[in-house]
Coordinates of C-alpha atoms in Angstrom, one line a residue:
M201 CA 0.4 -0.4 0.2
S202 CA 1.7 2.8 -1.3
V203 CA 0.9 6.2 1.2
T204 CA 1.1 10.4 -0.6
P205 CA 2.7 12.5 1.5
T206 CA 0.3 16.5 2.0
S207 CA 0.7 19.4 2.6
A208 CA -2.0 20.4 3.7
S209 CA -5.5 19.9 6.0
D210 CA -8.5 21.4 6.5
R211 CA -8.5 23.2 9.9
D212 CA -8.6 20.4 11.6
N213 CA -5.7 21.6 14.4
S214 CA -3.1 19.5 11.9
G215 CA -1.0 23.1 10.5
G216 CA -2.6 23.2 7.1
A217 CA -3.8 25.3 4.9
A218 CA -7.2 27.1 5.6
V219 CA -11.1 26.8 3.5
P220 CA -11.6 30.1 2.4
P221 CA -14.6 32.6 2.4
K222 CA -17.9 31.4 1.5
G223 CA -18.1 31.1 -2.4
S224 CA -15.2 31.3 -3.0
V225 CA -13.1 30.0 -5.1
R226 CA -10.2 27.4 -4.2
T227 CA -6.6 26.3 -6.0
G228 CA -5.4 23.3 -6.0
G229 CA -6.0 19.8 -5.3
D230 CA -7.5 18.9 -1.9
A231 CA -5.3 17.7 0.1
C232 CA -7.2 16.9 2.9
P233 CA -5.6 14.3 4.9
G234 CA -6.8 10.9 6.2
A235 CA -4.7 7.0 7.7
L236 CA -3.7 6.3 4.0
R237 CA -2.6 9.2 2.5
L238 CA -0.7 11.4 5.1
H239 CA -0.1 14.8 6.4
S240 CA 3.8 16.1 6.7
A241 CA 4.6 17.6 9.0
D242 CA 7.9 18.8 11.8
D243 CA 7.2 16.4 14.0
G244 CA 6.4 13.3 11.1
A245 CA 4.2 12.0 9.4
L246 CA 0.4 12.8 10.3
A247 CA -2.9 10.3 10.2
R248 CA -6.1 11.5 10.8
V249 CA -9.0 8.6 11.2
R250 CA -11.8 8.3 10.1
L251 CA -14.6 7.8 13.6
P252 CA -18.1 8.5 11.7
A253 CA -20.2 9.2 14.3
G254 CA -16.4 9.5 16.7
V255 CA -17.9 5.5 18.0
L256 CA -15.0 3.1 18.5
T257 CA -16.1 -0.5 20.3
D258 CA -12.9 -0.6 23.3
R259 CA -10.9 -3.3 21.4
Q260 CA -10.4 0.0 17.8
A261 CA -9.9 2.2 20.8
A262 CA -7.2 0.4 22.1
A263 CA -5.8 0.0 17.8
L264 CA -5.7 2.9 18.8
A265 CA -3.1 3.5 22.0
G266 CA -0.8 0.6 20.1
L267 CA -0.4 2.8 17.2
S268 CA -0.4 6.2 19.1
E269 CA 2.4 3.7 21.3
E270 CA 5.2 2.2 18.6
L271 CA 4.0 4.2 15.9
G272 CA 4.5 7.1 15.9
D273 CA 4.6 9.2 19.9
G274 CA 2.7 7.9 21.1
H275 CA -0.6 11.1 21.8
L276 CA -3.4 11.3 20.4
D277 CA -4.5 15.1 19.1
I278 CA -9.1 14.6 18.7
T279 CA -10.3 16.8 15.1
S280 CA -13.0 19.4 15.8
R281 CA -14.9 16.9 13.6
G282 CA -14.4 14.2 15.8
N283 CA -11.8 12.2 14.8
I284 CA -8.4 11.1 15.7
Q285 CA -4.7 11.6 14.7
L286 CA -2.3 10.2 14.8
R287 CA 1.3 12.2 15.0
G288 CA 5.6 11.4 14.4
L289 CA 4.8 8.5 12.4
A290 CA 7.9 7.6 10.8
D291 CA 8.3 7.3 7.2
G292 CA 7.5 4.4 5.4
C293 CA 4.8 3.8 8.1
G294 CA 2.3 3.4 6.1
G295 CA 1.6 0.3 4.8
E296 CA 2.0 -1.5 8.2
L297 CA -0.8 1.3 10.1
G298 CA -3.1 1.2 6.6
E299 CA -3.4 -2.7 7.8
R300 CA -3.3 -2.3 11.0
L301 CA -6.6 0.3 10.7
R302 CA -8.4 -2.8 8.8
A303 CA -7.6 -5.3 11.0
A304 CA -9.6 -3.3 13.7
G305 CA -12.1 -2.5 11.5
M306 CA -11.3 1.4 11.3
L307 CA -11.2 0.9 7.6
P308 CA -14.2 -0.8 5.4
S309 CA -13.0 0.8 2.7
D310 CA -9.9 2.4 0.9
R311 CA -11.1 4.6 -1.5
H312 CA -14.0 6.1 1.1
E313 CA -12.0 6.8 4.3
R314 CA -11.7 10.3 3.6
V315 CA -14.9 11.0 2.6
R316 CA -16.5 8.9 6.1
N317 CA -16.9 12.6 7.4
T318 CA -19.6 12.0 10.0
V319 CA -20.3 13.7 13.6
A320 CA -23.5 13.0 15.5
S321 CA -25.6 13.7 18.9
P322 CA -23.1 11.7 21.0
L323 CA -25.3 12.4 23.8
C324 CA -28.3 10.3 21.4
G325 CA -30.0 7.2 24.0
L326 CA -28.0 7.8 27.2
D327 CA -29.4 11.3 28.6
G328 CA -33.6 10.9 27.7
A329 CA -33.4 14.0 25.7
G330 CA -33.3 14.3 21.5
H331 CA -36.0 12.1 19.0
G332 CA -34.3 9.7 17.6
D333 CA -31.3 7.3 17.1
V334 CA -28.9 8.9 15.4
Q335 CA -26.1 5.8 15.5
S336 CA -29.3 4.3 14.2
W337 CA -28.8 6.5 11.6
A338 CA -25.8 6.5 11.2
R339 CA -24.0 3.3 10.6
E340 CA -26.5 3.3 7.5
L341 CA -25.0 6.0 5.8
D342 CA -21.6 4.9 6.4
R343 CA -23.0 1.7 5.0
L344 CA -23.9 4.4 2.0
L345 CA -21.3 5.9 1.1
C346 CA -18.4 2.9 0.9
A347 CA -21.2 1.4 -1.6
N348 CA -21.7 4.4 -3.8
P349 CA -18.7 5.1 -6.2
D350 CA -19.2 7.4 -6.8
V351 CA -19.2 10.2 -3.9
T352 CA -15.2 9.5 -3.8
D353 CA -16.0 12.3 -5.6
L354 CA -16.0 14.1 -2.4
S355 CA -13.3 16.6 -0.4
G356 CA -12.1 15.5 2.9
R357 CA -13.4 18.2 4.5
F358 CA -17.2 18.2 3.6
L359 CA -19.8 17.0 6.5
F360 CA -22.6 14.8 7.4
G361 CA -24.1 15.9 11.0
L362 CA -26.5 13.7 12.4
D363 CA -28.3 16.3 14.8
D364 CA -31.2 13.9 17.3
G365 CA -33.2 17.0 17.5
R366 CA -30.8 18.9 20.9
G367 CA -29.3 21.2 18.2
D368 CA -26.2 20.5 19.3
I369 CA -24.7 19.6 16.3
A370 CA -27.1 21.3 13.2
A371 CA -24.5 24.8 15.1
L372 CA -21.6 23.0 14.0
G373 CA -23.0 24.0 9.8
P374 CA -22.8 20.5 8.2
D375 CA -22.9 20.3 4.7
V376 CA -26.2 18.3 3.9
T377 CA -27.6 17.5 8.2
L378 CA -30.2 15.3 9.7
I379 CA -32.3 16.2 12.3
A380 CA -35.0 14.0 14.4
A381 CA -37.7 15.5 14.4
E382 CA -40.3 15.5 17.7
D383 CA -43.7 13.5 15.0
G384 CA -40.4 10.5 14.1
Q385 CA -40.1 11.6 10.9
A386 CA -36.1 13.9 9.6
L387 CA -35.3 16.6 8.6
L388 CA -32.7 17.1 6.0
G389 CA -31.0 20.8 6.2
Y390 CA -28.5 21.6 3.2
G391 CA -25.9 23.7 3.9
T392 CA -26.8 27.1 5.9
S393 CA -29.5 27.6 4.1
A394 CA -32.8 27.7 6.6
S395 CA -35.0 25.3 4.0
G396 CA -35.4 22.1 4.2
L397 CA -37.0 19.2 3.6
R398 CA -39.0 16.6 6.1
M399 CA -38.8 12.7 5.4
A400 CA -39.9 9.7 7.3
A401 CA -37.2 8.5 9.1
A402 CA -36.2 5.9 7.4
H403 CA -35.7 7.5 4.3
G404 CA -32.8 9.7 6.0
P405 CA -28.9 8.5 5.6
R406 CA -30.7 7.5 2.2
A407 CA -31.4 11.1 1.8
A408 CA -28.0 12.3 3.6
V409 CA -25.7 10.4 0.3
L410 CA -28.1 11.8 -2.8
A411 CA -27.8 15.3 -1.0
A412 CA -24.5 15.2 -1.6
E413 CA -25.1 13.9 -5.4
V414 CA -26.6 17.2 -5.7
F415 CA -24.0 18.6 -4.5
L416 CA -21.5 17.4 -6.3
D417 CA -23.3 18.4 -9.1
A418 CA -24.0 21.3 -8.5
A419 CA -20.3 21.8 -7.9
R420 CA -18.8 20.6 -11.7
G421 CA -21.5 22.6 -13.4
S422 CA -20.5 25.4 -11.3
G423 CA -17.0 26.0 -13.1
A424 CA -14.8 26.0 -9.9
S425 CA -13.5 23.8 -7.3
A426 CA -15.7 23.3 -4.7
W427 CA -15.0 21.5 -0.8
R428 CA -18.1 21.9 0.8
V429 CA -21.7 23.5 0.1
K430 CA -20.6 26.5 1.6
D431 CA -17.7 27.3 -1.3
L432 CA -20.5 27.5 -4.1
A433 CA -21.1 31.1 -5.0
A434 CA -25.1 31.9 -4.5
E435 CA -26.2 31.3 -7.8
H436 CA -24.9 27.4 -7.3
R437 CA -26.1 26.2 -4.8
P438 CA -29.1 23.9 -5.3
R439 CA -32.4 24.4 -3.8
A440 CA -34.6 23.2 -1.6
G441 CA -37.1 22.3 -5.5
T442 CA -33.8 20.2 -6.9
L443 CA -33.2 18.2 -4.6
A444 CA -37.0 17.5 -3.5
H445 CA -36.7 16.4 -7.3
R446 CA -33.8 13.9 -7.2
L447 CA -35.8 12.2 -4.6
A448 CA -38.7 11.3 -5.1
T449 CA -37.6 9.8 -8.8
A450 CA -35.6 7.9 -5.9
G451 CA -38.6 6.9 -4.5
I452 CA -39.0 9.1 -1.2
V453 CA -41.6 11.4 -0.8
S454 CA -40.9 14.7 1.1
A455 CA -42.3 18.1 2.1
P456 CA -41.2 21.3 2.9
A457 CA -39.8 22.3 5.9
T458 CA -38.2 25.4 7.7
L459 CA -35.1 25.0 9.7
A460 CA -35.6 26.9 13.2
P461 CA -31.7 28.6 14.0
P462 CA -29.7 26.4 15.4
H463 CA -29.6 26.3 19.1
G464 CA -27.9 23.5 20.5
A465 CA -25.0 23.0 23.7
P466 CA -21.8 21.2 22.6
V467 CA -21.5 17.9 25.4
E468 CA -20.7 19.3 28.9
P469 CA -18.0 17.7 31.2
G470 CA -18.9 15.3 33.6
L471 CA -22.3 12.7 35.0
V472 CA -24.7 12.3 32.6
T473 CA -27.3 11.0 34.3
G474 CA -29.7 8.8 32.0
P475 CA -32.0 5.8 32.3
Y476 CA -32.2 1.9 33.7
G477 CA -29.5 2.8 36.2
R478 CA -27.2 3.6 33.7
T479 CA -24.2 6.6 34.2
A480 CA -22.3 8.2 30.8
L481 CA -19.3 10.5 31.4
S482 CA -18.1 13.1 29.5
V483 CA -14.5 14.5 30.0
A484 CA -12.1 16.7 27.8
A485 CA -9.3 16.5 26.4
P486 CA -6.8 19.8 27.0
L487 CA -6.4 20.9 24.6
G488 CA -6.5 17.9 21.9
R489 CA -4.7 15.6 23.1
L490 CA -4.8 12.6 25.4
T491 CA -1.7 11.4 26.4
A492 CA -1.3 6.8 24.3
A493 CA -1.5 6.0 28.6
Q494 CA -5.4 9.1 29.4
W495 CA -7.1 7.2 26.1
R496 CA -6.1 3.2 27.8
L497 CA -8.0 5.2 30.8
L498 CA -11.1 5.5 28.8
V499 CA -10.8 2.6 27.7
R500 CA -10.7 0.3 30.4
T501 CA -12.9 2.5 32.8
A502 CA -15.5 1.6 28.9
A503 CA -14.6 -2.7 29.1
E504 CA -14.6 -2.4 32.3
D505 CA -17.7 -0.7 33.8
G506 CA -19.0 0.5 30.4
A507 CA -20.6 0.1 26.9
G508 CA -17.3 -1.2 25.5
E509 CA -17.9 2.2 23.2
L510 CA -16.1 5.3 23.3
R511 CA -17.6 7.6 21.0
V512 CA -14.8 11.3 20.3
T513 CA -16.9 14.8 19.9
P514 CA -16.7 17.3 17.7
W515 CA -15.6 19.7 20.4
R516 CA -12.2 17.5 21.5
G517 CA -13.8 15.0 24.4
V518 CA -15.0 11.3 25.0
V519 CA -18.2 10.6 26.3
V520 CA -18.0 6.6 28.0
P521 CA -21.8 5.1 28.1
G522 CA -23.5 1.9 30.9
L523 CA -21.3 2.6 33.8
P524 CA -23.8 2.2 36.8
S525 CA -24.6 4.8 38.6
G526 CA -23.0 4.1 41.3
A527 CA -19.2 3.4 39.6
A528 CA -20.2 6.4 38.2
A529 CA -18.6 9.7 40.4
D530 CA -15.1 7.5 40.9
R531 CA -13.8 6.8 37.5
L532 CA -14.8 10.4 36.6
A533 CA -12.6 11.7 40.1
A534 CA -9.2 8.1 38.3
L535 CA -9.9 10.1 35.0
A536 CA -9.4 14.0 36.7
D537 CA -6.7 12.5 38.5
A538 CA -5.6 11.3 35.5
G539 CA -5.8 15.1 33.7
L540 CA -8.2 14.3 31.8
V541 CA -11.3 17.8 31.8
T542 CA -14.6 16.7 34.0
S543 CA -15.5 20.0 35.0
A544 CA -17.0 22.8 33.5
A545 CA -15.2 24.6 36.1
S546 CA -12.5 23.7 35.7
P547 CA -9.9 26.4 32.9
W548 CA -9.6 23.8 30.8
H549 CA -12.7 24.0 29.6
R550 CA -13.4 25.6 26.1
A551 CA -10.1 25.8 25.4
G552 CA -8.4 24.8 22.2
A553 CA -4.4 24.8 20.8
C554 CA -3.4 24.5 17.2
A555 CA -0.7 22.4 16.7
G556 CA 2.2 24.8 17.3
R557 CA 6.1 24.3 17.5
P558 CA 7.8 22.5 17.6
G559 CA 5.1 20.7 14.8
C560 CA 4.1 23.3 12.2
A561 CA 6.8 25.2 10.3
K562 CA 4.1 28.2 10.0
S563 CA 3.5 28.2 14.1
R564 CA 4.9 31.6 15.3
A565 CA 5.6 29.7 19.4
D566 CA 4.8 26.8 20.7
V567 CA 0.9 27.5 21.8
R568 CA 0.0 24.2 23.3
A569 CA 2.8 25.3 26.1
D570 CA 1.8 29.1 27.0
A571 CA -1.2 28.5 27.0
A572 CA -1.2 25.7 29.5
A573 CA 0.6 28.8 31.4
C574 CA -1.6 30.8 30.5
L575 CA -4.7 28.8 32.3
A576 CA -2.3 27.9 34.9
E577 CA -3.3 31.6 35.7
Q578 CA -7.0 31.5 34.8
R579 CA -10.7 31.1 36.3
A580 CA -13.6 28.5 34.4
G581 CA -15.7 30.8 32.6
G582 CA -16.6 32.8 30.0
L583 CA -15.7 32.2 26.0
P584 CA -14.1 29.7 24.3
V585 CA -10.9 30.5 23.7
Y586 CA -8.5 29.0 20.9
W587 CA -4.1 29.8 20.9
S588 CA -3.3 30.1 17.1
G589 CA 0.2 29.6 16.1
C590 CA -0.8 31.7 12.6
E591 CA -3.5 33.1 10.9
R592 CA -4.6 29.9 9.3
R593 CA -6.2 29.7 13.0
C594 CA -6.3 26.0 11.8
G595 CA -9.1 24.0 14.7
H596 CA -10.5 27.9 16.2
P597 CA -14.2 26.8 17.5
S598 CA -17.7 27.8 15.8
G599 CA -18.9 31.0 17.1
A600 CA -18.2 34.1 19.0
W601 CA -14.8 33.1 21.4
V602 CA -11.4 34.3 21.7
D603 CA -8.4 34.3 19.6
V604 CA -5.4 34.2 21.1
L605 CA -2.5 35.5 17.5
A606 CA 0.8 34.6 17.9
T607 CA 2.6 37.2 16.4
G608 CA 6.1 36.5 17.0
D609 CA 6.6 39.1 19.8
G610 CA 3.7 37.6 21.5
Y611 CA -0.4 37.8 21.2
E612 CA -3.1 39.4 20.0
V613 CA -5.9 39.1 21.7
A614 CA -9.5 39.3 20.3
V615 CA -12.6 38.3 20.4
R616 CA -13.8 37.2 17.6
G617 CA -17.1 35.5 15.9
G618 CA -20.7 35.4 16.4
T619 CA -22.7 38.7 17.6
A620 CA -19.2 38.7 19.6
H621 CA -17.0 42.0 19.2
G622 CA -13.6 43.0 21.6
T623 CA -10.6 45.0 22.1
R624 CA -8.2 44.1 20.1
R625 CA -5.2 43.1 22.1
T626 CA -1.4 42.4 21.5
V627 CA 0.4 41.8 24.5
T628 CA 3.5 39.7 25.8
A629 CA 3.5 35.7 25.9
A630 CA 4.1 37.0 30.0
E631 CA 1.3 39.2 29.6
S632 CA -1.7 36.6 27.7
A633 CA -3.0 35.7 31.1
A634 CA -4.7 38.9 31.9
A635 CA -6.4 39.7 27.6
V636 CA -7.2 36.3 27.8
T637 CA -9.3 37.1 31.5
A638 CA -10.9 40.0 29.7
A639 CA -11.3 38.9 26.5
R640 CA -13.3 36.4 28.0
G641 CA -15.6 37.9 29.8
T642 CA -16.4 39.8 26.9
T643 CA -20.1 39.2 26.0

């Protein structure tokens, strides 16, 4: 198995090219890394392993720990799409990496491995909220994608979102979104348009694949390179009527629907109380990175007390379902002792950073080390905060957030995104804690 190195990626924290503005023309090919096409970074090769809906069995999760230790730098990075990145991989390890991922059931189709980008509500079925089983949607959607040769033309950035009705995934702005409705039906959203379609829930996964095909047709017809729906100029974006016609041709009856503005919140760290005396654990990875030892502790928790499953979240966290309620608090305390973020009262909650130095040649600073020093002086609360080594801001959060950008002489601190606005300040690394504290309190 040959592995093609690449030097560009999406907005996850691997050090690749930033996504251009809406409707802009992309140049060059899609070089988004995967498990078989690796990214060349200053600290070695990087692999991105897609985890549809973020779900792993304990056996698969243990396999990733082994790969990180034996082939990589002993860490696992969680991306903003709930995927896993392995860094520090040695030259020539691609063949072994691919074989071991196939053996663990994480590469069902080599041709489709970079387009299996699916995020799903991580707490589906665990807390009594939501309206549908998006995990079953995720399994069917992945099966349909891997059986469809046409969708291999999708970029590695095209995103499917499966929302159980709580609004958490819809708020991420996927290219194609399925939302479980209260009446047992599914709502299909396309890009950020408020115009969607309503259909029987059983048709949802097939409709999502057809929506991706409609996007590919529109992208080809636009005459410009478009990797995501937002890249299409407004006149080329397919309308709900076009999609409804494609669904009808495939035997899927749909009706127009107006989609409510996304309103959901990310999963908070802590205990998640569920039915039948079961509790889930929710933790966040400090700055999105876990050691293999921390990851193995999560695996043991899932295997010994949980349901034998991990759910990796697009907010760089992990949910462990199915623990007996009597054992959950002690297990959560053990994860806290191991350095994981287990409470929203932690200053590390909603804090992130790109790879920075020495992993990324474009970074102007060791942003992870500077972030850790800054967070040691922080209190919890306020806006999310993200440290970036350069203007690409790889992996930054959506909505309003505190942007801490390395300048070479210090950091520029400002509030970006959403409707929030804050004063831009340029400070030294030593002064950044006070500036970040002030900015996080901005509303």
